[in-house]
CSV table of C-alpha atoms and ligand atoms in Angstrom, one decimal:
chain,number,residue,atom,x,y,z
C,1463,MET,CA,86.6,0.9,-12.6
C,1464,SER,CA,86.5,-3.4,-13.8
C,1465,ALA,CA,84.4,-4.1,-16.8
C,1466,ASP,CA,82.7,-6.3,-15.0
C,1467,ALA,CA,82.0,-4.0,-11.8
C,1468,LYS,CA,80.7,-1.2,-15.3
C,1469,LYS,CA,79.2,-3.1,-17.0
C,1470,LEU,CA,76.8,-4.4,-13.6
C,1471,GLU,CA,76.6,-0.1,-12.7
C,1472,ALA,CA,75.4,0.3,-15.9
C,1473,GLU,CA,73.0,-2.6,-15.2
C,1474,ILE,CA,71.8,-1.4,-12.0
C,1475,LEU,CA,71.2,1.8,-13.6
C,1476,ALA,CA,68.8,1.4,-15.7
C,1477,ALA,CA,66.6,-0.9,-13.1
C,1478,ILE,CA,66.4,2.4,-11.6
C,1479,ASP,CA,65.2,3.8,-14.4
C,1480,ALA,CA,62.6,1.5,-15.0
C,1481,ALA,CA,61.1,1.1,-11.6
C,1482,ASP,CA,58.1,3.5,-11.5
C,1483,ASP,CA,56.0,3.2,-8.2
C,1484,ALA,CA,58.3,2.7,-4.6
C,1485,ALA,CA,58.1,-1.2,-5.0
C,1486,ALA,CA,59.6,-1.6,-7.7
C,1487,LEU,CA,63.0,0.9,-6.6
C,1488,GLU,CA,62.1,-0.7,-3.1
C,1489,ALA,CA,62.8,-4.6,-4.8
C,1490,VAL,CA,65.7,-2.6,-7.2
C,1491,ARG,CA,67.7,-1.8,-3.9
C,1492,VAL,CA,67.2,-5.0,-1.9
C,1493,GLY,CA,68.1,-6.8,-5.4
C,1494,VAL,CA,71.4,-4.1,-5.1
C,1495,LEU,CA,72.3,-3.0,-1.7
C,1496,GLY,CA,70.3,-6.1,0.3
C,1497,LYS,CA,72.2,-8.6,2.3
C,1498,LYS,CA,72.1,-10.3,-0.2
C,1499,GLY,CA,71.9,-8.3,-3.7
C,1500,SER,CA,74.3,-7.7,-6.0
C,1501,VAL,CA,76.6,-4.4,-5.2
C,1502,SER,CA,76.5,-6.1,-1.3
C,1503,ALA,CA,78.3,-9.6,-3.1
C,1504,LEU,CA,80.3,-7.7,-5.0
C,1505,LEU,CA,81.8,-6.0,-2.2
C,1506,LYS,CA,82.7,-8.8,-0.5
C,1507,THR,CA,85.3,-10.3,-2.7
C,1508,LEU,CA,87.4,-8.0,-1.9
C,1509,GLY,CA,87.8,-10.1,1.2
C,1510,GLY,CA,89.2,-12.9,-1.0
C,1511,MET,CA,92.2,-10.7,-2.3
C,1512,THR,CA,95.4,-9.1,-1.7
C,1513,PRO,CA,96.4,-6.4,-0.1
C,1514,GLU,CA,97.1,-4.2,-3.6
C,1515,GLU,CA,93.8,-5.7,-5.5
C,1516,ARG,CA,92.1,-4.2,-2.9
C,1517,GLN,CA,93.5,-0.7,-2.2
C,1518,ILE,CA,92.5,-1.1,-5.6
C,1519,ASN,CA,88.5,-2.0,-5.9
C,1520,GLY,CA,87.8,-1.0,-2.5
C,1521,PRO,CA,87.5,2.8,-3.7
C,1522,LEU,CA,86.2,2.0,-7.0
C,1523,PHE,CA,83.5,-1.0,-5.8
C,1524,ASN,CA,82.8,1.9,-3.0
C,1525,VAL,CA,82.3,4.5,-5.4
C,1526,LEU,CA,79.9,2.1,-7.0
C,1527,ARG,CA,78.0,1.7,-4.1
C,1528,ASP,CA,77.6,4.9,-3.4
C,1529,THR,CA,76.5,6.4,-6.7
C,1530,ILE,CA,73.6,3.1,-7.4
C,1531,ALA,CA,72.4,5.2,-3.6
C,1532,ALA,CA,72.2,8.6,-4.4
C,1533,ALA,CA,70.9,7.2,-7.6
C,1534,ILE,CA,68.3,4.9,-6.1
C,1535,GLY,CA,68.1,8.0,-3.8
C,1536,ALA,CA,66.9,11.0,-6.7
C,1537,LYS,CA,64.2,8.4,-8.1
C,1538,LYS,CA,62.4,7.6,-4.6
C,1539,THR,CA,61.9,11.6,-4.4
C,1540,ILE,CA,60.9,11.3,-7.3
C,1541,ILE,CA,58.2,8.5,-7.5
C,1542,ASP,CA,57.5,9.4,-3.4
C,1543,ALA,CA,57.1,13.5,-5.8
C,1544,ALA,CA,54.4,11.9,-8.7
C,1545,ALA,CA,52.8,9.9,-5.4
C,1546,LEU,CA,52.0,12.8,-4.2
C,1547,ASN,CA,50.8,15.0,-7.0
C,1548,ALA,CA,48.3,12.0,-7.9
C,1549,ARG,CA,47.0,11.8,-4.4
C,1550,LEU,CA,46.2,15.7,-4.6
C,1551,ALA,CA,44.9,15.0,-8.2
C,1552,GLU,CA,42.5,12.9,-6.7
C,1553,GLU,CA,41.6,14.5,-3.0
C,1554,THR,CA,40.6,17.8,-4.1
C,1555,LEU,CA,38.3,19.7,-1.0
C,1556,ASP,CA,34.5,21.2,-1.5
C,1557,MET,CA,35.0,24.4,0.1
C,1558,THR,CA,32.0,25.3,-0.2
C,1559,LEU,CA,31.2,23.6,2.0
C,1560,PRO,CA,29.0,23.8,5.4
C,1561,LEU,CA,31.2,23.2,8.4
C,1562,GLU,CA,31.2,20.3,9.9
C,1563,VAL,CA,29.5,20.6,13.5
C,1564,ASP,CA,31.2,18.7,17.0
C,1565,PRO,CA,29.3,17.1,18.1
C,1566,GLN,CA,29.4,18.5,21.8
C,1567,PHE,CA,27.9,21.5,21.0
C,1568,GLU,CA,25.1,19.5,19.2
C,1569,GLY,CA,22.6,18.1,21.7
C,1570,ARG,CA,20.9,20.5,23.6
C,1571,ILE,CA,19.9,20.9,27.3
C,1572,HIS,CA,16.5,21.1,27.8
C,1573,PRO,CA,15.2,24.2,29.8
C,1574,VAL,CA,14.2,22.0,32.2
C,1575,ALA,CA,17.1,20.4,32.7
C,1576,GLN,CA,19.4,23.9,32.6
C,1577,VAL,CA,17.1,25.1,35.4
C,1578,MET,CA,17.5,22.7,37.4
C,1579,GLU,CA,21.0,23.0,37.7
C,1580,GLU,CA,21.0,26.6,37.9
C,1581,ILE,CA,18.4,25.9,41.5
C,1582,ALA,CA,21.2,22.9,42.4
C,1583,ALA,CA,24.1,25.0,42.1
C,1584,ILE,CA,21.9,28.3,43.5
C,1585,PHE,CA,21.3,26.8,47.0
C,1586,ALA,CA,24.4,24.2,47.6
C,1587,ASP,CA,26.0,27.3,47.6
C,1588,MET,CA,23.6,28.4,50.2
C,1589,GLY,CA,24.5,25.6,52.0
C,1590,PHE,CA,21.8,22.7,51.1
C,1591,ASP,CA,21.8,19.5,50.5
C,1592,VAL,CA,20.0,18.3,47.4
C,1593,ALA,CA,17.4,15.7,48.7
C,1594,GLU,CA,15.2,12.5,46.4
C,1595,GLY,CA,12.6,10.5,46.7
C,1596,PRO,CA,10.6,7.7,44.6
C,1597,ASP,CA,8.1,9.4,42.0
C,1598,ILE,CA,5.6,6.7,42.7
C,1599,GLU,CA,4.4,7.1,45.7
C,1600,SER,CA,2.8,5.7,48.9
C,1601,GLN,CA,0.0,7.1,49.7
C,1602,PHE,CA,1.7,7.6,53.2
C,1603,TYR,CA,3.8,9.9,52.7
C,1604,ASN,CA,2.4,11.5,49.8
C,1605,PHE,CA,-0.8,12.0,52.0
C,1606,THR,CA,-0.6,11.5,55.7
C,1607,ALA,CA,2.2,12.2,56.6
C,1608,LEU,CA,2.4,15.8,55.1
C,1609,ASN,CA,-0.8,15.1,57.1
C,1610,ILE,CA,-3.9,15.8,54.3
C,1611,PRO,CA,-6.1,11.8,56.2
C,1612,GLU,CA,-8.1,9.9,54.2
C,1613,ALA,CA,-11.3,11.3,53.4
C,1614,HIS,CA,-9.4,15.1,53.6
C,1615,PRO,CA,-10.6,17.1,50.3
C,1616,ALA,CA,-7.1,18.1,49.5
C,1617,ARG,CA,-6.6,14.1,48.7
C,1618,GLN,CA,-8.9,15.3,45.7
C,1619,MET,CA,-7.6,18.8,44.4
C,1620,HIS,CA,-4.7,17.5,43.7
C,1621,ASP,CA,-6.3,15.9,41.1
C,1622,THR,CA,-4.2,12.5,41.9
C,1623,PHE,CA,-2.8,9.5,39.6
C,1624,TYR,CA,-3.3,6.3,41.2
C,1625,MET,CA,-1.6,3.1,40.2
C,1626,GLN,CA,-2.6,-0.9,39.9
C,1627,ALA,CA,0.1,-1.7,42.5
C,1628,GLU,CA,-0.6,-0.9,46.4
C,1629,GLU,CA,0.9,-0.7,49.4
C,1630,GLU,CA,-0.3,-1.8,52.7
C,1631,GLY,CA,-3.6,-2.3,51.2
C,1632,ALA,CA,-3.8,1.1,49.1
C,1633,PRO,CA,-2.6,1.9,46.0
C,1634,LEU,CA,0.0,3.7,44.7
C,1635,VAL,CA,-0.2,7.3,43.0
C,1636,LEU,CA,2.1,9.6,41.2
C,1637,ARG,CA,4.0,12.0,43.8
C,1638,THR,CA,1.7,14.7,43.4
C,1639,HIS,CA,3.8,17.6,44.7
C,1640,THR,CA,8.0,17.1,45.9
C,1641,SER,CA,7.3,17.3,49.5
C,1642,PRO,CA,7.2,13.5,51.1
C,1643,VAL,CA,10.7,14.0,50.7
C,1644,GLN,CA,11.1,17.0,53.4
C,1645,VAL,CA,9.3,13.0,55.2
C,1646,ARG,CA,11.6,11.2,53.8
C,1647,THR,CA,14.7,13.3,54.2
C,1648,MET,CA,14.6,14.2,57.3
C,1649,GLN,CA,13.0,10.3,58.7
C,1650,ASP,CA,16.4,9.4,57.5
C,1651,SER,CA,18.8,12.4,58.7
C,1652,ALA,CA,19.0,14.4,62.1
C,1653,PRO,CA,18.4,18.0,62.9
C,1654,PRO,CA,19.3,20.5,61.4
C,1655,PHE,CA,17.6,20.3,58.3
C,1656,ARG,CA,18.6,22.4,55.0
C,1657,PHE,CA,17.9,20.5,51.7
C,1658,ILE,CA,16.0,21.3,48.0
C,1659,ALA,CA,14.4,18.4,46.4
C,1660,PRO,CA,13.6,18.9,42.9
C,1661,GLY,CA,11.8,16.6,41.1
C,1662,ARG,CA,8.9,15.4,38.8
C,1663,THR,CA,5.6,16.1,39.7
C,1664,TYR,CA,1.9,14.3,38.3
C,1665,ARG,CA,-1.3,15.3,38.2
C,1666,CYS,CA,-3.8,14.9,35.9
C,1667,ASP,CA,-4.4,18.8,34.8
C,1668,SER,CA,-3.4,19.7,31.0
C,1669,ASP,CA,-3.4,23.0,29.4
C,1670,GLN,CA,-1.4,25.8,28.2
C,1671,THR,CA,-0.1,26.2,32.1
C,1672,HIS,CA,-0.5,23.1,33.1
C,1673,THR,CA,1.4,19.3,32.0
C,1674,PRO,CA,0.7,16.1,33.7
C,1675,MET,CA,4.0,15.4,34.9
C,1676,PHE,CA,5.6,18.4,35.8
C,1677,HIS,CA,8.5,19.7,38.1
C,1678,GLN,CA,8.7,21.7,41.2
C,1679,VAL,CA,11.3,22.4,44.2
C,1680,GLU,CA,10.7,21.4,47.6
C,1681,GLY,CA,12.8,23.2,49.9
C,1682,VAL,CA,13.4,22.8,53.8
C,1683,VAL,CA,14.7,24.6,56.6
C,1684,GLY,CA,14.8,23.0,60.4
C,1685,ASP,CA,16.2,24.0,63.9
C,1686,GLU,CA,15.9,24.9,67.0
C,1687,THR,CA,15.2,28.6,65.7
C,1688,THR,CA,14.4,29.0,62.1
C,1689,HIS,CA,11.3,31.0,61.5
C,1690,MET,CA,9.6,33.3,58.7
C,1691,GLY,CA,11.9,35.8,58.6
C,1692,HIS,CA,14.6,33.4,56.6
C,1693,LEU,CA,11.9,31.6,54.3
C,1694,LYS,CA,11.5,35.3,53.3
C,1695,HIS,CA,15.0,36.5,52.6
C,1696,THR,CA,16.4,32.8,51.5
C,1697,LEU,CA,13.1,32.7,48.8
C,1698,GLU,CA,14.1,36.0,47.7
C,1699,ALA,CA,18.8,35.9,47.6
C,1700,PHE,CA,17.1,32.3,45.8
C,1701,LEU,CA,14.9,34.2,43.7
C,1702,ALA,CA,17.5,37.5,42.9
C,1703,ALA,CA,20.0,35.1,42.4
C,1704,PHE,CA,18.6,32.9,39.6
C,1705,PHE,CA,16.9,35.7,37.3
C,1706,GLU,CA,20.3,37.2,37.9
C,1707,VAL,CA,18.9,40.0,39.4
C,1708,GLU,CA,20.3,42.9,42.2
C,1709,ASN,CA,17.1,42.6,44.2
C,1710,ILE,CA,13.4,40.4,44.2
C,1711,ALA,CA,10.2,41.7,46.1
C,1712,ILE,CA,8.0,38.6,47.2
C,1713,ARG,CA,5.2,38.7,49.3
C,1714,PHE,CA,3.3,36.6,51.4
C,1715,ARG,CA,0.1,35.8,51.0
C,1716,PRO,CA,-2.8,33.8,54.1
C,1717,SER,CA,-2.8,30.6,52.0
C,1718,TYR,CA,-3.8,26.6,53.6
C,1719,PHE,CA,-1.8,24.0,53.2
C,1720,PRO,CA,-1.8,20.5,55.5
C,1721,PHE,CA,1.7,20.4,56.3
C,1722,THR,CA,2.0,23.7,56.5
C,1723,GLU,CA,1.0,26.3,60.1
C,1724,PRO,CA,1.5,29.1,58.9
C,1725,SER,CA,1.1,28.7,55.6
C,1726,MET,CA,1.5,30.9,53.0
C,1727,GLU,CA,1.4,31.8,48.4
C,1728,ILE,CA,4.9,33.0,47.5
C,1729,ASP,CA,4.1,36.1,45.1
C,1730,MET,CA,7.0,37.7,43.6
C,1731,GLN,CA,7.7,41.0,42.5
C,1732,CYS,CA,6.9,42.0,38.5
C,1733,HIS,CA,5.6,44.6,35.8
C,1734,ARG,CA,4.4,43.9,32.4
C,1735,ASP,CA,7.1,45.2,29.5
C,1736,GLY,CA,4.6,45.0,26.2
C,1737,ASP,CA,4.6,41.1,25.1
C,1738,LYS,CA,7.9,40.9,28.1
C,1739,LEU,CA,7.7,40.4,31.8
C,1740,VAL,CA,10.5,42.0,33.6
C,1741,VAL,CA,10.1,40.7,37.4
C,1742,GLY,CA,12.3,42.3,40.3
C,1743,ALA,CA,10.4,45.2,39.3
C,1744,GLY,CA,7.3,47.6,39.7
C,1745,ASP,CA,4.3,46.4,40.8
C,1746,ASP,CA,2.4,43.6,39.8
C,1747,TRP,CA,3.1,40.3,41.8
C,1748,MET,CA,3.7,36.9,40.3
C,1749,GLU,CA,2.6,33.7,42.7
C,1750,ILE,CA,5.3,30.7,42.0
C,1751,GLY,CA,4.5,29.1,44.7
C,1752,GLY,CA,3.6,28.0,48.5
C,1753,SER,CA,5.3,27.7,51.4
C,1754,GLY,CA,4.8,27.9,55.6
C,1755,MET,CA,6.4,26.3,58.6
C,1756,VAL,CA,6.1,23.0,58.5
C,1757,ASN,CA,3.6,21.3,60.7
C,1758,PRO,CA,4.7,19.7,64.0
C,1759,HIS,CA,2.3,16.4,63.4
C,1760,VAL,CA,4.4,17.0,59.6
C,1761,LEU,CA,7.6,16.9,61.6
C,1762,ARG,CA,5.6,14.0,64.3
C,1763,HIS,CA,5.3,11.3,61.3
C,1764,ALA,CA,9.3,12.2,60.4
C,1765,GLY,CA,10.6,11.2,63.3
C,1766,ILE,CA,11.1,14.2,64.8
C,1767,ASP,CA,10.9,16.1,68.1
C,1768,ALA,CA,8.6,18.7,67.4
C,1769,ASP,CA,8.3,20.9,70.8
C,1770,LYS,CA,12.2,21.0,70.1
C,1771,TYR,CA,12.7,22.2,66.3
C,1772,GLN,CA,10.7,24.0,64.1
C,1773,GLY,CA,11.3,25.0,60.4
C,1774,PHE,CA,10.0,26.0,57.8
C,1775,ALA,CA,9.0,24.2,53.4
C,1776,PHE,CA,8.4,25.7,50.3
C,1777,GLY,CA,7.6,24.0,47.1
C,1778,MET,CA,7.8,25.8,43.8
C,1779,GLY,CA,6.8,25.2,40.3
C,1780,ILE,CA,10.2,24.8,38.2
C,1781,ASP,CA,8.8,25.0,34.6
C,1782,ARG,CA,7.3,27.6,36.1
C,1783,LEU,CA,10.3,29.5,36.6
C,1784,ALA,CA,12.1,28.1,33.3
C,1785,MET,CA,9.2,30.4,31.0
C,1786,LEU,CA,9.4,33.3,33.2
C,1787,LYS,CA,13.8,33.0,33.0
C,1788,TYR,CA,13.9,31.8,29.4
C,1789,GLY,CA,10.3,33.6,28.2
C,1790,ALA,CA,9.1,30.1,26.9
C,1791,PRO,CA,4.8,30.7,26.0
C,1792,ASP,CA,3.9,27.7,25.7
C,1793,LEU,CA,4.4,24.8,29.1
C,1794,ARG,CA,3.0,22.2,27.1
C,1795,ALA,CA,6.2,22.6,23.9
C,1796,PHE,CA,8.1,21.4,27.3
C,1797,PHE,CA,7.5,17.8,26.5
C,1798,GLU,CA,6.8,17.6,22.8
C,1799,ALA,CA,10.1,16.9,22.1
C,1800,ASP,CA,10.2,18.7,19.7
C,1801,LEU,CA,14.3,18.5,18.6
C,1802,ARG,CA,13.8,22.4,17.1
C,1803,TRP,CA,11.9,23.6,19.7
C,1804,LEU,CA,14.6,21.8,22.2
C,1805,LYS,CA,17.1,23.4,19.6
C,1806,HIS,CA,15.4,27.0,20.0
C,1807,TYR,CA,15.1,27.2,23.9
C,1808,GLY,CA,18.3,24.9,25.1
C,1809,PHE,CA,21.5,24.4,26.3
C,1810,VAL,CA,24.7,23.1,24.4
C,1811,PRO,CA,26.4,21.2,26.7
C,1812,ILE,CA,29.1,22.9,27.8
C,1813,ASP,CA,27.3,25.6,29.5
C,1814,VAL,CA,27.3,24.2,32.3
C,1815,PRO,CA,25.8,26.4,35.5
C,1816,GLY,CA,27.8,27.6,38.4
C,1817,LEU,CA,27.4,30.9,40.5
C,1818,ALA,CA,30.9,31.6,39.0
C,1819,GLY,CA,30.6,31.2,35.0
C,1820,GLY,CA,27.8,33.8,34.9
C,1821,LEU,CA,24.3,31.0,35.3
C,1822,SER,CA,22.7,31.4,32.5
C,1823,ASN,CA,25.8,31.7,29.9
C,1824,LYS,CA,24.2,31.7,26.5
C,1825,SER,CA,28.0,33.1,24.4
C,1826,LEU,CA,28.5,29.6,23.3
C,1827,THR,CA,24.7,28.8,21.7
C,1828,THR,CA,24.4,32.2,20.4
C,1829,LEU,CA,27.6,31.6,18.8
C,1830,THR,CA,28.0,27.9,17.7
C,1831,SER,CA,23.6,28.7,16.0
C,1832,ALA,CA,25.2,31.7,13.8
C,1833,THR,CA,26.5,28.8,11.8
W,1076,LIG,N1,3.6,20.8,48.2
W,1076,LIG,C1,2.7,22.1,47.4
W,1076,LIG,C2,2.1,21.8,47.1
W,1076,LIG,O1,2.6,21.4,45.8
W,1076,LIG,C3,3.5,22.9,47.5
W,1076,LIG,C4,3.9,23.2,49.2
W,1076,LIG,C5,5.4,23.3,49.5
W,1076,LIG,C6,4.0,24.4,49.7
W,1076,LIG,C7,6.0,23.9,50.8
W,1076,LIG,C8,4.0,24.7,51.6
W,1076,LIG,C9,4.9,23.7,51.6
W,1076,LIG,O2,1.4,23.1,46.2
């Protein structure tokens, strides 16, 4: 190799040696092997040489370039390893820190929301639609259309919340039950009917088993032949599915609702085992709702031919069902928005109730609350 090339090589190797970080090394590489780099320039001089000179210098220059490239590569490995070691030393992991919980396991579905989903899943499987109506209701739908005329004592029975706003000269009300949705839904569609209407309801009442806002689910089936046997079977099938037991007996007790005739309270078979309430067996009964055959006056208010069509209706307290199924003792705690309560009684969002996967699959809740 010529003396110049030797000198150049020594200089470059020294510069590589002196470069102590990736940026400095890259600057050396560009200055040497880049387009305008010193070795690149040297290689370009081959073009102006005689064939003999080129035969000697070509291999020399190429060896020079390869030596430099190899030296840069080796230095780069050293610099990268040092940088990695420095990072590793800096980024220590504290293995004693608790696991970070995935946010999807942090939020909780309220038991009432969960139970509403369960109810909808069961009735959807039986071919019911889900209907809705407004929480702020006219007295016509909440009372009159349900065969509760003005001055009828049943209007007082309901401890109604009256609004300031009026409609047709009468104050609007917070609906006292989900029954107004019977009339609204029948008005808007044609028989046969098969729907449930879950939602919030309001009465001026508060103790361990009553809150001013609570939840009901209404159910209506109507066509030309529906009778009380269908009602009984529907309720039994629903309750068995909901409480996840083989069979559950119900008992009808004669009652009175202006919007059904005849009217019955629904009692469900149960017994007490110490503190625990067991449903579906035993010789005790617990009231869970009201029911009956839809009063023809109600059908007429909804524009249905009452000589041709008949049907049954029922209304059940959703909060009561949630308390019974998930063992929460005080209804008021349901609506106090206490996160500790919700953490205990709530459901993780990905436990979506379905008839196939299980209605109340709490496996994930158990899993995550253990962490
Ligand atoms: N609406 C009644 C209540 O709130 C329940 C009910 C619904 C009764 C449908 C009969 C039929 O008490």
